[in-house]
Tab-separated table of C-alpha atoms and ligand atoms in Angstrom:
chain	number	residue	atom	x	y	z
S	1	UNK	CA	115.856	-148.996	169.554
S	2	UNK	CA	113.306	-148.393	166.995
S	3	UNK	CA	115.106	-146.962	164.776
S	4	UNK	CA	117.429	-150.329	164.338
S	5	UNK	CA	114.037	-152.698	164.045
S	6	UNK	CA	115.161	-155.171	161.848
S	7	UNK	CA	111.577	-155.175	159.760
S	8	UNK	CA	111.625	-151.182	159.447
S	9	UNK	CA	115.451	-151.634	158.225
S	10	UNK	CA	113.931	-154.269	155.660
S	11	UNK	CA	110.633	-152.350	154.548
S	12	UNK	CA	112.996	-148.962	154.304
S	13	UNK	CA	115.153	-150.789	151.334
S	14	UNK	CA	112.219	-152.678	150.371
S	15	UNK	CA	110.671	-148.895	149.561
S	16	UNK	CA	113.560	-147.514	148.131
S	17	UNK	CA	114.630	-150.454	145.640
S	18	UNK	CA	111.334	-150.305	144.212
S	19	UNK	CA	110.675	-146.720	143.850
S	20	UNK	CA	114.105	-147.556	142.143
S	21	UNK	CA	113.149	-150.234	139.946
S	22	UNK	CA	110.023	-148.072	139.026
S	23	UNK	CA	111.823	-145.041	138.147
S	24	UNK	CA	114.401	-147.296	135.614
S	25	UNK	CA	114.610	-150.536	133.215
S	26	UNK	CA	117.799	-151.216	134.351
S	27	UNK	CA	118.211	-154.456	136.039
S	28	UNK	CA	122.167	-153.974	137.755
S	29	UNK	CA	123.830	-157.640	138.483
S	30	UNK	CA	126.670	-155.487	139.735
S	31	UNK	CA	126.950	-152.604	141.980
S	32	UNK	CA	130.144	-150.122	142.744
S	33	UNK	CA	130.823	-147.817	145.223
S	34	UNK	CA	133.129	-144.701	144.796
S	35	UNK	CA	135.467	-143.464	146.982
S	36	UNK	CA	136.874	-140.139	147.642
S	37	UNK	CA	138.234	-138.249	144.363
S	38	UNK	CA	136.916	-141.525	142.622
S	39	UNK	CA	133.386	-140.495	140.889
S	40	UNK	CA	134.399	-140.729	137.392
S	41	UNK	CA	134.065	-144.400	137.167
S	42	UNK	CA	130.644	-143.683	136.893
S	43	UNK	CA	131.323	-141.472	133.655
S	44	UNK	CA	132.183	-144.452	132.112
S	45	UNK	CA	128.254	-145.863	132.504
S	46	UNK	CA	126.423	-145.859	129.168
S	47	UNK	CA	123.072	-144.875	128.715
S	48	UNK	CA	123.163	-143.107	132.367
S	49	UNK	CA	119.854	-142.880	134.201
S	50	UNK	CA	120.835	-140.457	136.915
S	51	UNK	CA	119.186	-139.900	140.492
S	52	UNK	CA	120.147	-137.275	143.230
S	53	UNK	CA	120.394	-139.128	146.357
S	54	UNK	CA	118.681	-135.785	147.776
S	55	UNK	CA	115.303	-137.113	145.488
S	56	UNK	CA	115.754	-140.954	146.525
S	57	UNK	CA	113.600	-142.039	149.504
S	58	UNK	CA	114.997	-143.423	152.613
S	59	UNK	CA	118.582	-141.917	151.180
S	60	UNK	CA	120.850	-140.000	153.263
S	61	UNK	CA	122.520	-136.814	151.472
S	62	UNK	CA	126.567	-137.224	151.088
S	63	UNK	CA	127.942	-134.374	152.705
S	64	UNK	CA	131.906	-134.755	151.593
S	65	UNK	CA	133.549	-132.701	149.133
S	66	UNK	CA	134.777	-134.800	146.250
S	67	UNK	CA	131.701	-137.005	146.661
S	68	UNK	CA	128.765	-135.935	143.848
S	69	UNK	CA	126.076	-137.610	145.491
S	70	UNK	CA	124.199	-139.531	143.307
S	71	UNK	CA	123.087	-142.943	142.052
S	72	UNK	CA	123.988	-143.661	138.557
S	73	UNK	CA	122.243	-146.329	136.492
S	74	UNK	CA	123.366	-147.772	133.267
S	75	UNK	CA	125.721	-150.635	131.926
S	76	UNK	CA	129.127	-150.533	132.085
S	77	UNK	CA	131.168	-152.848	129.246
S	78	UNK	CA	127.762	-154.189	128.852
S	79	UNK	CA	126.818	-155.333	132.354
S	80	UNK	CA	124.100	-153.784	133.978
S	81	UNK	CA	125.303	-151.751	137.073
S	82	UNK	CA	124.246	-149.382	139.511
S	83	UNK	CA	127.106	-146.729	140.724
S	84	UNK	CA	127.300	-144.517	144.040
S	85	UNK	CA	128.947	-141.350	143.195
S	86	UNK	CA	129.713	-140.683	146.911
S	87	UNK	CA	128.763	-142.797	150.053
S	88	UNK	CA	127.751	-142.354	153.723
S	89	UNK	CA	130.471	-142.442	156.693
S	90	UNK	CA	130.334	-142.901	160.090
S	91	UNK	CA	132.066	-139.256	160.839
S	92	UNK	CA	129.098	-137.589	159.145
S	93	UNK	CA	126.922	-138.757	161.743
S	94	UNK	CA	124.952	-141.538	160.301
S	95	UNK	CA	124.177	-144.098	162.198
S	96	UNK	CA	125.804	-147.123	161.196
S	97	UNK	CA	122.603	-148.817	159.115
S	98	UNK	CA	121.769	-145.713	157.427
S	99	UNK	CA	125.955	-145.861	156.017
S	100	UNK	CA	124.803	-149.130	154.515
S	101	UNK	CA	121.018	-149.217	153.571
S	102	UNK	CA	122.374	-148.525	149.934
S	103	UNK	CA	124.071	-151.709	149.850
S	104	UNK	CA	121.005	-153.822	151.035
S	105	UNK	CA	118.963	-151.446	148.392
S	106	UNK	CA	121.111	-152.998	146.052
S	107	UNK	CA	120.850	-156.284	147.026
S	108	UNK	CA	116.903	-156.143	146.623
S	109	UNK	CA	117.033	-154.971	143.216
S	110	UNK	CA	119.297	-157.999	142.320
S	111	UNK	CA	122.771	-156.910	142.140
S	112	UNK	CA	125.031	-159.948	142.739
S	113	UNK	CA	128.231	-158.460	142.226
S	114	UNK	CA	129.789	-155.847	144.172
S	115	UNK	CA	133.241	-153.321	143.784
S	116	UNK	CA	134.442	-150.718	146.128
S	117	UNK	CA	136.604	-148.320	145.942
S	118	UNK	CA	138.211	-145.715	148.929
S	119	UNK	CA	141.127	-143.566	149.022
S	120	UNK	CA	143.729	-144.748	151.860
S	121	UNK	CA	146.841	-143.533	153.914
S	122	UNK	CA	149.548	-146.146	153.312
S	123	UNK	CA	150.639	-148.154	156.193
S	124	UNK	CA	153.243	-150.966	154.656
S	125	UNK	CA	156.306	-148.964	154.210
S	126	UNK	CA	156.568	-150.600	151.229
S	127	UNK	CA	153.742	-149.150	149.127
S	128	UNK	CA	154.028	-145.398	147.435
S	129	UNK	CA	151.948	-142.809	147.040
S	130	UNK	CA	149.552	-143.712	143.714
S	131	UNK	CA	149.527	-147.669	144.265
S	132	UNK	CA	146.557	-149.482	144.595
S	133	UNK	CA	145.636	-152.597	147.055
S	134	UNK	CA	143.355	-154.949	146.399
S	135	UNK	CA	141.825	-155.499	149.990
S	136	UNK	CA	142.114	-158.912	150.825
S	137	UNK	CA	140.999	-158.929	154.593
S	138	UNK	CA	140.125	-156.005	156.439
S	139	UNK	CA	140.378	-154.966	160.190
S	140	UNK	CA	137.153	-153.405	161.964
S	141	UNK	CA	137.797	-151.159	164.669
S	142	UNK	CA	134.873	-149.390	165.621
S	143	UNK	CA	133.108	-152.919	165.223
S	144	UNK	CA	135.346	-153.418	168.211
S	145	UNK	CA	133.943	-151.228	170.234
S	146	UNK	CA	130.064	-152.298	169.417
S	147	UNK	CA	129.399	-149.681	166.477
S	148	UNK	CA	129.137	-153.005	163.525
S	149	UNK	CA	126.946	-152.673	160.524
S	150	UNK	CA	125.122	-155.449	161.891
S	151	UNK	CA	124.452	-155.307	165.242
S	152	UNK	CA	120.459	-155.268	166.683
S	153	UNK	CA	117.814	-157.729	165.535
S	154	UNK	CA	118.796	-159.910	162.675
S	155	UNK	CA	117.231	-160.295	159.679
S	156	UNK	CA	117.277	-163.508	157.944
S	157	UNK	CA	115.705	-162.040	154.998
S	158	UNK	CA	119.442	-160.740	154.677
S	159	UNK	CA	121.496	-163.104	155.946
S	160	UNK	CA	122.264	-165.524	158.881
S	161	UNK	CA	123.005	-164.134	162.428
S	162	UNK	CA	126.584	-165.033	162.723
S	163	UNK	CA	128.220	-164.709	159.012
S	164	UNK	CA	131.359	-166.198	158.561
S	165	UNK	CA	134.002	-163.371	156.928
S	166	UNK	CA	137.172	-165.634	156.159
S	167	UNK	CA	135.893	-165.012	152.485
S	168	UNK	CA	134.422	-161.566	152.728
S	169	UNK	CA	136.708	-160.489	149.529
S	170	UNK	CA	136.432	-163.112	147.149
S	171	UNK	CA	139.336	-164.640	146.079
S	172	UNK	CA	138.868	-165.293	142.227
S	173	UNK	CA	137.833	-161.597	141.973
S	174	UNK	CA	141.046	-160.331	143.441
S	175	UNK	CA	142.641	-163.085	140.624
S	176	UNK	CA	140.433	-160.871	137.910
S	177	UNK	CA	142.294	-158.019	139.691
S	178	UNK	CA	145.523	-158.972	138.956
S	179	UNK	CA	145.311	-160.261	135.578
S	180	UNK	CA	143.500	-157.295	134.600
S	181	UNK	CA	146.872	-154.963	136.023
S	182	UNK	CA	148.864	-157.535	134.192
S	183	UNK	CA	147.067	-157.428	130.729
S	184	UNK	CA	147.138	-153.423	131.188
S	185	UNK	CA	150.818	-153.106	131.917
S	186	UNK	CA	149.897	-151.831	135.351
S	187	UNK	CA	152.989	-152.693	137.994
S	188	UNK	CA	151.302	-150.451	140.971
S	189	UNK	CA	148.760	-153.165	142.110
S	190	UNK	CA	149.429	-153.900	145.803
S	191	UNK	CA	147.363	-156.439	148.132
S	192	UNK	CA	147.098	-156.020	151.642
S	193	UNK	CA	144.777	-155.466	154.982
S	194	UNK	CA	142.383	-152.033	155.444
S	195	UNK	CA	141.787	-150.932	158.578
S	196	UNK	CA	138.644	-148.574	159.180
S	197	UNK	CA	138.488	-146.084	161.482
S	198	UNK	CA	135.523	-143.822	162.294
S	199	UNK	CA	137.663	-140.507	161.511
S	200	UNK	CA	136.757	-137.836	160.601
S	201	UNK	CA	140.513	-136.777	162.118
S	202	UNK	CA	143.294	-138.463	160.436
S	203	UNK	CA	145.723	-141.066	162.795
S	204	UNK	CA	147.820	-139.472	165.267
S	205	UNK	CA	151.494	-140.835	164.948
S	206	UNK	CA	151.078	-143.519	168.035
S	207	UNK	CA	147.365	-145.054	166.060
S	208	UNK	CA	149.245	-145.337	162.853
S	209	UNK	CA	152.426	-147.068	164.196
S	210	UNK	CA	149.898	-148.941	166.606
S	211	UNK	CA	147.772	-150.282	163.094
S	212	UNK	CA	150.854	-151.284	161.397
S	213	UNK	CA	151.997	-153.458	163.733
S	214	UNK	CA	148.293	-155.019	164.385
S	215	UNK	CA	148.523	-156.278	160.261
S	216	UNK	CA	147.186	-153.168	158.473
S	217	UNK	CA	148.733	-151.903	155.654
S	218	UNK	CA	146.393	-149.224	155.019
S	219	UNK	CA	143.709	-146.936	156.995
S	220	UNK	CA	140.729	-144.979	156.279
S	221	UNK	CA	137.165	-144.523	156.766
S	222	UNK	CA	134.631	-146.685	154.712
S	223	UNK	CA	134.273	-149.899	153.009
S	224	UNK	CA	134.381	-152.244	155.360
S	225	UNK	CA	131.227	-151.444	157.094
S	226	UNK	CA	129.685	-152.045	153.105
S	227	UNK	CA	131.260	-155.482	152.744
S	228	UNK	CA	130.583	-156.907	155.880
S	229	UNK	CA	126.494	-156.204	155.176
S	230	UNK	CA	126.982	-157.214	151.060
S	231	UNK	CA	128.181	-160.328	152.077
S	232	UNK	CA	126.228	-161.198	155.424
S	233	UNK	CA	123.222	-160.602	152.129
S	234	UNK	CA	125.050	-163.110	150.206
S	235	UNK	CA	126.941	-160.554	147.137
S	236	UNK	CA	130.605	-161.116	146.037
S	237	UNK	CA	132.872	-158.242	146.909
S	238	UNK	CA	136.018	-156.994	145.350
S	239	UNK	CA	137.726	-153.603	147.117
S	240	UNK	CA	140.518	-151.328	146.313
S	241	UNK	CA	141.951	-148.566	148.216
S	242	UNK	CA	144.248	-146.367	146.033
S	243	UNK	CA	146.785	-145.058	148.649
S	244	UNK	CA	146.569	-141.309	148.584
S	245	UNK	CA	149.213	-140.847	151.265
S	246	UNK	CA	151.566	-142.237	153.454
S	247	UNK	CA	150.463	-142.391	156.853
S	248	UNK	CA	152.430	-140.569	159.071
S	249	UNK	CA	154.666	-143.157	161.221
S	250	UNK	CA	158.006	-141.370	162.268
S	251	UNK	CA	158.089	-138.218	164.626
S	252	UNK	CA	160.832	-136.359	162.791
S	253	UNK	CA	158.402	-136.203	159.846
S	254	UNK	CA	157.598	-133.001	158.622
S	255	UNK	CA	154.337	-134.528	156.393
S	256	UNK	CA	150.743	-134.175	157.126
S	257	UNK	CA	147.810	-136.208	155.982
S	258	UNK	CA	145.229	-133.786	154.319
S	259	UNK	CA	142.082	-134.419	152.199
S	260	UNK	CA	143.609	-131.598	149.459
S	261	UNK	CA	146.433	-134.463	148.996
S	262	UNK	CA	143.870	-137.416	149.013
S	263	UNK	CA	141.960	-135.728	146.067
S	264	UNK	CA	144.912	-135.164	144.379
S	265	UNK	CA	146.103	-138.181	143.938
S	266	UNK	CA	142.252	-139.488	143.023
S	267	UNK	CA	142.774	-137.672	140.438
S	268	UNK	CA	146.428	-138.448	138.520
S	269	UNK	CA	144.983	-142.131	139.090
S	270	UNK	CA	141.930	-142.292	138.307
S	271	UNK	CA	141.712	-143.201	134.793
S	272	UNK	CA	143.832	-146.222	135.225
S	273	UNK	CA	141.925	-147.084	138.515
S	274	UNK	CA	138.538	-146.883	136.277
S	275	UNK	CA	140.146	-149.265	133.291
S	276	UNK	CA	140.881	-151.640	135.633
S	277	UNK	CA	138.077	-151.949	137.179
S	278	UNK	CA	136.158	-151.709	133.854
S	279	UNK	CA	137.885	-154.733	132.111
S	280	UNK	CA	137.366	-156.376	135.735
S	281	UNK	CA	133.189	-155.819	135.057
S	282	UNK	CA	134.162	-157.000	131.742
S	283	UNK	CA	135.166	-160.386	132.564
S	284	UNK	CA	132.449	-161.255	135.581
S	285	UNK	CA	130.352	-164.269	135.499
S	286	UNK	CA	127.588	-163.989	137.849
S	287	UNK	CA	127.504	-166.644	140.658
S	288	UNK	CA	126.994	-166.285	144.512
S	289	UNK	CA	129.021	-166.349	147.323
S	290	UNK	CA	128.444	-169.800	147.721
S	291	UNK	CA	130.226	-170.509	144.725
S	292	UNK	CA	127.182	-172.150	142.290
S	293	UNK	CA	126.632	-169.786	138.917
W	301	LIG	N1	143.763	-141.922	157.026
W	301	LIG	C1	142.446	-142.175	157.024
W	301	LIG	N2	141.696	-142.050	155.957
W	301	LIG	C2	142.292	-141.682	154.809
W	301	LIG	C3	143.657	-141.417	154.734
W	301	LIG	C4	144.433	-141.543	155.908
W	301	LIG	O1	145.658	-141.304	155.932
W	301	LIG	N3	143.936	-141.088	153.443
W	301	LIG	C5	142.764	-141.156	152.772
W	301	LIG	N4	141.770	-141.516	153.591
């Protein structure tokens, strides 16, 4: 129970954002978080100021291939920004505060703004390998079952007890979203529900047919445990999922969901993902989730 004391939790991020803040002159408004296959959004930060997540204190190390693990300073299209090259996921063994401690890091050292991205087996029968969906809701399973970002002693330094998450991926960003596919010429953009799951195995036929018909449209293994503690802590958040495969739904099917494939298909998208979300940082005026600027 110590472990999840609600003013060690605090003092933890309050240690790490300022050994942060000490160690750069960047101020980031905005934060992003890569998915898998998905680090070279941060090559597009100018001016990087670089730090090992091994050599940050309080961090976690990523253990994934296809994650670099490291926190990446700079601006990006002039905003100031902080990227994670590589998170933390349930299925390495974390527990569920030290997956997002980066998050509330980020909130302490002012970001106001933040953009995830994930790779994602394709539910909706309608989406293809390569598209991208703009999460606009998001269904929590191992929440269900007690394991929720935010469960133990509350901290209203962070945010209320009981946050409300009918908003938890703000509207006008998803708007930016699709203006910014439109303006690029980009017909792939989907929008739909994410389901996490705490892998690390992927969906057996029965889970995947069983998530489609609950609403999802796609599955995988982070995000939404990020979002729900950004916005309990009061930061906008905009998510994609670029669907790397098509969840298996159909017993006849000879495919099976690998995480070769996933990186794969990271990377013959990428570029585009990383100029849309680019002109998206482009665009963003700063204001809170409750809407004042
Ligand atoms: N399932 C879960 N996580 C994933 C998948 C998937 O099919 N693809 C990429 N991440």
């Amino acid at each position: 129970m110590s472990e999840i004391c609600a003013e060690t939790i605090y003092e933890q991020c309050r240690t790490t954002s300022e050994w942060l803040l000490s160690h750069t002159d960047i101020r980031p408004t905005v934060g992003i978080v890569c998915g898998s296959g998905l680090g070279g959004l941060a090559k597009m930060i100018k001016d990087p100021v670089v730090f090992k997540y091994t050599d940050i204190p309080n961090f976690p190390e990523s253990t994934v291939p296809g994650h670099a693990g490291q926190l990446v300073f700079g601006t990006l299209k002039g905003k100031p920004c902080v990227c994670m090259q590589g998170r933390f996921h349930l299925y390495e063994g974390y527990p569920i505060h030290k997956v997002t401690l980066p998050i509330r890091v980020f909130k302490l050292m002012g970001v106001e703004t933040m953009i995830l991205t994930n790779a994602a087996g394709g539910l909706n029968q309608d989406y293809k390998v390569g598209d991208v969906m703009v999460i606009k809701d998001h269904i929590n399973m191992p929440g269900f079952s007690g394991n929720h970002p935010l469960t133990g002693p509350n901290d209203e330094r962070f945010g209320v007890r009981f946050p409300c998450m009918s908003n938890a991926y703000d509207r006008e960003l998803r708007q930016a979203a699709h203006d910014a596919a439109a303006e690029l010429g980009y017909d792939f953009l989907q929008e739909g529900v994410y389901c996490v799951l705490a892998g690390p195995s992927f969906e057996t036929i029965a889970e995947c047919r069983m998530l489609h018909k609950l609403g999802a449209d796609a599955v995988g293994m982070s995000t939404v445990h990020e979002v729900i503690v950004a916005h309990h802590a009061g930061m906008r958040c905009f998510a994609l999922s670029l669907i790397t495969n098509a969840a298996v739904m159909d017993y006849d099917s000879k495919e099976k969901a690998n995480h070769a494939e996933v990186l794969e298909t990271g990377r013959y998208r990428a570029e585009q993902l990383e100029k849309l979300v680019s002109n998206m940082v482009a665009g963003l005026q700063h204001k809170n989730n409750n809407g004042s600027l």
